[in-house]
CSV table of C-alpha atoms in Angstrom, one decimal:
chain,number,residue,atom,x,y,z
A,118,MET,CA,-6.8,3.0,-23.5
A,119,ARG,CA,-4.1,4.2,-21.1
A,120,TYR,CA,-4.4,2.9,-17.5
A,121,ALA,CA,-2.4,2.5,-14.4
A,122,PHE,CA,-2.6,-0.2,-11.7
A,123,VAL,CA,-3.0,1.0,-8.1
A,124,PHE,CA,-2.7,-1.1,-5.0
A,125,ALA,CA,-4.1,-0.4,-1.5
A,126,GLY,CA,-2.1,-0.9,1.8
A,127,GLN,CA,-2.8,-2.1,5.3
A,128,GLY,CA,-6.3,-1.6,6.5
A,129,SER,CA,-7.9,-2.9,3.3
A,130,GLN,CA,-7.9,-6.6,4.4
A,131,SER,CA,-11.1,-8.6,4.8
A,132,VAL,CA,-12.0,-12.2,5.5
A,133,GLY,CA,-12.7,-14.0,2.2
A,134,MET,CA,-10.7,-11.7,0.0
A,135,GLY,CA,-9.3,-13.4,-3.1
A,136,ARG,CA,-11.5,-16.5,-2.8
A,137,GLU,CA,-13.1,-16.2,-6.2
A,138,PHE,CA,-9.7,-15.7,-7.8
A,139,TYR,CA,-8.4,-18.8,-6.1
A,140,ASP,CA,-11.4,-20.9,-7.0
A,141,ASN,CA,-11.6,-19.8,-10.7
A,142,PHE,CA,-8.0,-19.1,-11.9
A,143,PRO,CA,-5.3,-21.7,-11.8
A,144,THR,CA,-2.5,-19.1,-11.8
A,145,ALA,CA,-4.0,-17.5,-8.7
A,146,SER,CA,-4.5,-20.7,-6.8
A,147,SER,CA,-1.0,-21.9,-7.8
A,148,LEU,CA,0.5,-18.7,-6.4
A,149,LEU,CA,-1.3,-19.0,-3.1
A,150,ASP,CA,-0.3,-22.6,-2.8
A,151,GLU,CA,3.3,-21.8,-3.7
A,152,VAL,CA,3.7,-18.9,-1.1
A,153,SER,CA,2.0,-21.0,1.5
A,154,SER,CA,4.7,-23.6,1.1
A,155,PHE,CA,7.5,-21.0,0.7
A,156,LEU,CA,6.6,-19.1,3.9
A,157,ASP,CA,5.1,-22.0,5.9
A,158,ILE,CA,1.9,-20.0,6.3
A,159,ASP,CA,-1.5,-21.4,5.5
A,160,PHE,CA,-2.8,-18.6,3.3
A,161,LYS,CA,-6.1,-20.4,2.6
A,162,GLU,CA,-6.9,-20.3,6.3
A,163,LEU,CA,-5.5,-16.8,6.7
A,164,LEU,CA,-7.5,-15.3,3.8
A,165,PHE,CA,-10.7,-17.4,3.7
A,166,THR,CA,-11.6,-18.1,7.3
A,167,GLN,CA,-12.3,-16.0,10.4
A,168,ASN,CA,-9.1,-15.8,12.4
A,169,ASP,CA,-7.1,-13.5,14.7
A,170,LYS,CA,-3.9,-13.4,12.6
A,171,LEU,CA,-5.4,-11.3,9.8
A,172,SER,CA,-5.1,-8.2,12.0
A,173,ILE,CA,-1.4,-8.8,12.9
A,174,SER,CA,0.9,-6.9,10.7
A,175,GLU,CA,3.3,-9.7,9.8
A,176,TYR,CA,0.3,-11.7,8.5
A,177,THR,CA,-1.9,-8.7,7.3
A,178,GLN,CA,0.8,-7.4,4.9
A,179,PRO,CA,1.5,-10.6,3.0
A,180,ALA,CA,-2.2,-11.4,2.9
A,181,ILE,CA,-3.0,-8.1,1.2
A,182,VAL,CA,-0.1,-8.3,-1.3
A,183,LEU,CA,-1.0,-11.9,-2.1
A,184,ASN,CA,-4.7,-10.9,-2.7
A,185,SER,CA,-3.5,-8.1,-5.0
A,186,LEU,CA,-1.3,-10.4,-7.0
A,187,MET,CA,-4.1,-13.0,-7.4
A,188,ALA,CA,-6.4,-10.2,-8.7
A,189,TYR,CA,-3.7,-9.2,-11.2
A,190,LEU,CA,-3.2,-12.8,-12.4
A,191,ALA,CA,-7.0,-13.2,-12.8
A,192,LEU,CA,-7.0,-10.0,-14.9
A,193,LYS,CA,-4.0,-11.2,-16.9
A,194,SER,CA,-5.7,-14.5,-17.6
A,195,LYS,CA,-8.5,-12.6,-19.3
A,196,ILE,CA,-6.3,-10.1,-21.1
A,197,GLN,CA,-2.9,-11.7,-21.7
A,198,THR,CA,-1.3,-8.6,-23.2
A,199,ILE,CA,-2.4,-6.1,-20.5
A,200,SER,CA,0.3,-3.6,-19.7
A,201,PRO,CA,-0.1,-0.5,-17.6
A,202,LYS,CA,1.6,2.9,-18.1
A,203,PHE,CA,2.8,2.7,-14.5
A,204,CYS,CA,2.0,1.1,-11.2
A,205,LEU,CA,1.4,2.9,-7.9
A,206,GLY,CA,0.8,1.6,-4.4
A,207,HIS,CA,-0.3,3.2,-1.2
A,208,SER,CA,2.2,2.4,1.5
A,209,LEU,CA,2.3,-1.4,1.6
A,210,GLY,CA,0.8,-1.3,-1.9
A,211,GLU,CA,4.0,-0.1,-3.4
A,212,PHE,CA,5.4,-3.6,-2.9
A,213,SER,CA,2.4,-5.1,-4.9
A,214,ALA,CA,3.2,-2.5,-7.5
A,215,LEU,CA,6.8,-3.5,-7.6
A,216,ALA,CA,6.0,-7.2,-8.0
A,217,VAL,CA,3.5,-6.6,-10.9
A,218,SER,CA,6.1,-4.4,-12.5
A,219,GLY,CA,8.7,-7.3,-12.4
A,220,ALA,CA,11.0,-5.9,-9.7
A,221,PHE,CA,11.1,-9.2,-8.0
A,222,GLU,CA,9.3,-12.6,-8.0
A,223,TYR,CA,5.9,-12.8,-6.5
A,224,LYS,CA,6.8,-15.3,-3.8
A,225,HIS,CA,9.7,-13.0,-2.7
A,226,ALA,CA,7.3,-10.0,-2.6
A,227,VAL,CA,5.0,-11.9,-0.2
A,228,ARG,CA,8.0,-13.0,2.0
A,229,LEU,CA,9.4,-9.5,1.9
A,230,VAL,CA,6.2,-7.9,3.3
A,231,ASN,CA,5.9,-10.6,5.9
A,232,LEU,CA,9.3,-9.5,7.1
A,233,ARG,CA,8.3,-5.8,6.7
A,234,GLY,CA,5.4,-6.3,9.1
A,235,LYS,CA,7.7,-8.0,11.7
A,236,PHE,CA,10.4,-5.3,11.4
A,237,MET,CA,7.8,-2.5,11.8
A,238,GLN,CA,6.3,-4.1,14.9
A,239,GLU,CA,9.6,-4.8,16.5
A,240,ALA,CA,10.7,-1.2,15.8
A,241,CYS,CA,7.6,0.1,17.6
A,242,ASP,CA,7.4,-2.5,20.5
A,243,GLY,CA,7.3,-0.8,23.9
A,244,LYS,CA,7.3,2.7,22.5
A,245,GLY,CA,3.6,3.4,22.6
A,246,ALA,CA,3.5,4.2,18.9
A,247,GLY,CA,0.3,5.0,17.0
A,248,MET,CA,-1.4,6.9,14.2
A,249,MET,CA,-4.2,9.4,14.0
A,250,VAL,CA,-6.4,10.5,11.1
A,251,VAL,CA,-7.1,14.2,10.7
A,252,LEU,CA,-10.0,15.3,8.5
A,253,ASN,CA,-11.0,18.6,6.9
A,254,LEU,CA,-7.7,20.4,7.7
A,255,ALA,CA,-5.2,21.8,5.1
A,256,ASP,CA,-1.9,20.0,4.8
A,257,ASP,CA,0.2,23.1,5.8
A,258,ILE,CA,-1.8,23.5,9.0
A,259,VAL,CA,-1.3,19.9,10.0
A,260,GLU,CA,2.4,20.2,9.2
A,261,LYS,CA,2.7,23.3,11.3
A,262,ILE,CA,1.0,21.8,14.3
A,263,CYS,CA,3.3,18.8,14.1
A,264,GLN,CA,6.4,20.9,13.7
A,265,ASP,CA,5.5,23.0,16.7
A,266,ALA,CA,4.9,19.8,18.7
A,267,ARG,CA,8.3,18.4,17.7
A,268,ASP,CA,9.9,21.7,18.7
A,269,ASN,CA,8.4,21.1,22.2
A,270,GLY,CA,9.8,17.5,22.4
A,271,LYS,CA,6.8,15.6,21.1
A,272,VAL,CA,7.1,12.8,18.4
A,273,VAL,CA,4.5,13.5,15.7
A,274,TYR,CA,4.8,13.5,11.9
A,275,ALA,CA,2.6,13.9,8.9
A,276,ALA,CA,2.6,10.4,7.5
A,277,ASN,CA,0.0,9.8,4.8
A,278,TYR,CA,-1.3,12.4,2.3
A,279,ASN,CA,-4.4,10.6,1.1
A,280,CYS,CA,-6.4,13.4,-0.4
A,281,ASP,CA,-7.3,17.0,0.3
A,282,GLY,CA,-8.8,17.1,3.8
A,283,GLN,CA,-7.5,13.7,4.8
A,284,ILE,CA,-4.1,13.3,6.3
A,285,VAL,CA,-2.7,10.7,8.7
A,286,VAL,CA,-0.3,11.6,11.4
A,287,ALA,CA,2.1,9.1,13.1
A,288,GLY,CA,4.2,9.2,16.3
A,289,LEU,CA,3.7,8.4,19.9
A,290,ARG,CA,0.1,7.7,20.9
A,291,ASP,CA,0.2,10.0,24.0
A,292,ASP,CA,1.7,12.8,21.9
A,293,LEU,CA,-0.9,12.3,19.2
A,294,ALA,CA,-3.7,12.3,21.7
A,295,SER,CA,-2.5,15.6,23.2
A,296,LEU,CA,-2.9,17.3,19.8
A,297,GLU,CA,-6.5,16.3,19.2
A,298,SER,CA,-7.9,19.5,20.7
A,299,GLU,CA,-5.4,21.6,18.8
A,300,PHE,CA,-6.3,20.0,15.5
A,301,LYS,CA,-10.0,20.5,16.2
A,302,ALA,CA,-9.4,24.1,17.4
A,303,ARG,CA,-7.8,24.8,14.0
A,304,GLY,CA,-10.8,23.5,12.1
A,305,ALA,CA,-10.5,19.7,11.9
A,306,LYS,CA,-13.8,17.9,11.5
A,307,ARG,CA,-12.2,14.9,13.2
A,308,ALA,CA,-8.9,13.9,14.8
A,309,MET,CA,-9.1,10.3,15.8
A,310,LEU,CA,-6.5,7.8,17.0
A,311,LEU,CA,-6.5,4.6,14.8
A,312,ASP,CA,-6.4,1.1,16.1
A,313,MET,CA,-2.7,0.6,15.3
A,314,SER,CA,0.3,-0.2,17.4
A,315,VAL,CA,2.9,1.0,14.8
A,316,ALA,CA,3.8,4.4,13.6
A,317,SER,CA,4.2,4.1,9.9
A,318,HIS,CA,6.2,6.5,7.6
A,319,CYS,CA,8.1,8.3,10.3
A,320,PRO,CA,11.6,8.1,11.8
A,321,ILE,CA,10.4,5.7,14.5
A,322,LEU,CA,10.8,3.0,11.8
A,323,THR,CA,14.4,3.8,11.0
A,324,THR,CA,15.7,0.4,12.2
A,325,ALA,CA,12.9,-1.4,10.3
A,326,SER,CA,13.9,0.6,7.1
A,327,GLU,CA,17.5,-0.4,7.5
A,328,ARG,CA,16.6,-4.1,8.0
A,329,LEU,CA,14.2,-4.1,5.0
A,330,SER,CA,16.8,-2.5,2.8
A,331,VAL,CA,19.1,-5.5,3.4
A,332,GLU,CA,16.4,-7.9,2.2
A,333,LEU,CA,15.5,-5.8,-0.8
A,334,ASP,CA,19.1,-5.8,-2.1
A,335,LYS,CA,18.9,-9.6,-2.3
A,336,ILE,CA,15.8,-9.9,-4.5
A,337,LEU,CA,15.5,-6.7,-6.6
A,338,ASN,CA,16.0,-7.1,-10.4
A,339,ASP,CA,18.1,-4.6,-12.2
A,340,GLU,CA,15.3,-3.1,-14.3
A,341,PHE,CA,11.5,-3.3,-14.2
A,342,LEU,CA,8.4,-1.4,-15.5
A,343,CYS,CA,7.6,2.1,-14.2
A,344,VAL,CA,6.6,2.4,-10.5
A,345,ILE,CA,5.7,5.7,-8.8
A,346,SER,CA,7.5,6.2,-5.4
A,347,ASN,CA,5.6,6.9,-2.3
A,348,ALA,CA,8.5,8.9,-0.9
A,349,THR,CA,9.2,11.2,-3.9
A,350,ALA,CA,6.0,11.0,-6.1
A,351,LYS,CA,8.4,10.3,-9.0
A,352,ALA,CA,8.8,7.4,-11.3
A,353,TYR,CA,11.6,4.8,-11.0
A,354,THR,CA,12.5,1.7,-13.1
A,355,THR,CA,15.9,0.4,-11.8
A,356,LYS,CA,17.3,-1.4,-8.8
A,357,LEU,CA,19.7,1.5,-8.1
A,358,GLU,CA,16.8,4.0,-7.9
A,359,ALA,CA,14.6,1.5,-5.9
A,360,MET,CA,17.3,1.0,-3.2
A,361,GLN,CA,17.3,4.7,-2.6
A,362,VAL,CA,13.5,5.5,-2.6
A,363,LEU,CA,12.5,2.3,-0.8
A,364,LYS,CA,15.0,2.8,2.0
A,365,SER,CA,13.1,6.1,2.6
A,366,GLN,CA,9.7,4.6,2.2
A,367,LEU,CA,9.1,3.5,5.8
A,368,VAL,CA,10.4,6.7,7.3
A,369,SER,CA,9.0,9.2,4.8
A,370,ALA,CA,5.4,10.4,4.3
A,371,VAL,CA,3.3,8.6,1.7
A,372,LEU,CA,2.8,11.1,-1.1
A,373,TYR,CA,-0.2,9.4,-2.6
A,374,LYS,CA,-2.3,12.4,-3.4
A,375,GLN,CA,0.7,14.1,-5.0
A,376,SER,CA,1.5,11.0,-7.0
A,377,ILE,CA,-2.0,10.8,-8.5
A,378,LYS,CA,-2.0,14.5,-9.4
A,379,ALA,CA,1.5,14.3,-10.9
A,380,TYR,CA,0.6,11.4,-13.3
A,381,GLU,CA,-3.1,11.6,-13.9
A,382,ASN,CA,-2.7,13.1,-17.3
A,383,ASP,CA,-0.7,10.1,-18.4
A,384,VAL,CA,-3.7,7.8,-18.2
A,385,ASP,CA,-7.4,7.5,-19.0
A,386,CYS,CA,-8.3,5.6,-15.8
A,387,PHE,CA,-6.9,3.7,-12.8
A,388,ILE,CA,-7.4,0.0,-12.1
A,389,GLU,CA,-7.4,-1.0,-8.4
A,390,LEU,CA,-6.4,-4.6,-8.0
A,391,GLY,CA,-7.7,-6.7,-5.1
A,392,THR,CA,-9.5,-4.0,-3.1
A,393,LYS,CA,-11.8,-1.0,-3.5
A,394,THR,CA,-10.2,1.2,-0.9
A,395,LEU,CA,-8.4,3.6,-3.3
A,396,SER,CA,-11.3,4.2,-5.6
A,397,GLY,CA,-13.1,6.4,-3.1
A,398,ILE,CA,-9.9,8.3,-2.3
A,399,ASN,CA,-9.1,8.8,-6.0
A,400,LYS,CA,-12.6,10.4,-6.5
A,401,LYS,CA,-11.4,13.2,-4.2
A,402,ILE,CA,-8.1,13.7,-6.1
A,403,THR,CA,-8.8,13.2,-9.8
A,404,ASP,CA,-11.6,13.3,-12.4
A,405,LYS,CA,-10.1,10.1,-14.0
A,406,PRO,CA,-12.2,7.0,-13.1
A,407,THR,CA,-10.9,4.2,-10.9
A,408,TYR,CA,-12.2,0.7,-11.5
A,409,SER,CA,-11.8,-1.8,-8.7
A,410,ILE,CA,-11.3,-5.6,-9.2
A,411,THR,CA,-12.3,-7.5,-6.1
A,412,ASP,CA,-14.2,-10.5,-7.4
A,413,LEU,CA,-15.5,-12.2,-10.6
A,414,ALA,CA,-18.2,-9.7,-11.2
A,415,SER,CA,-16.0,-6.7,-10.9
A,416,LEU,CA,-13.3,-8.4,-12.9
A,417,ASN,CA,-15.7,-9.0,-15.8
A,418,GLU,CA,-16.9,-5.4,-15.7
A,419,VAL,CA,-13.4,-4.1,-16.0
A,420,VAL,CA,-12.5,-6.5,-18.8
A,421,ASN,CA,-15.5,-5.3,-20.7
A,422,ILE,CA,-14.5,-1.7,-20.2
A,423,LEU,CA,-11.0,-2.2,-21.4
A,424,GLU,CA,-11.9,-4.3,-24.4
A,425,ALA,CA,-14.6,-1.8,-25.4
A,426,LYS,CA,-11.9,0.9,-25.7
């Protein structure tokens, strides 16, 4: 059976995520304990108890990546020889994909996205940055509205191509809010500001991208398994390629829909590790099934599916 691993990004976090992996798989618990010491962050408290930090980017991002990696380690403990055709992440999830592909050590991946969250917030502080989801509107219409707005001095960009009829726009909150009526007039079912204080995947994050690139250069291995780039929707397997596409990742739109469509024929199914956010999106993009691993029950279901094939 041919399969790809997919990893969700920010917004997929929930209190208690990863608990069953931590409690039942020594490799998962060892990783959490290791990164807690490495970053001086109590990840047991962050992931497993109600707290305010889980909604702050510099903590949200490492928590999500750590949960994804624990899910992968749990799966690998069940099927030691498991090997995907490729790995693909949505935004933050690209760094989980890179870690599983062997691009850098797991603890360095978690530290990297901790810094990524800090860099993103610092790049947006005081700018009134934000994001808006637009539903039921074609990509080219959204792009045209954004381009016309930029021509008139506003700061708005198409940021996430999730699936047909679902696109996220990033920029300055006031500029985004001013376009709500225009999106709806052109046929959008909804144009809603998100509860975010950063503007991901647009030029507002140029300084964050430059700072992250410096950190990436320190930890990337020369070669690794196939990862699909958010910025280009193309595969890459080397540090040289990674330094190019990952420098663009924070300031370029996430081509998630395009990536799934480009590579769906290479696999029989997708396996989402740690969350079940992308399974719903994938249903709107491809006929290939997506199986999500979020706990022991779903892990055992996926293992049975893979072993039956």
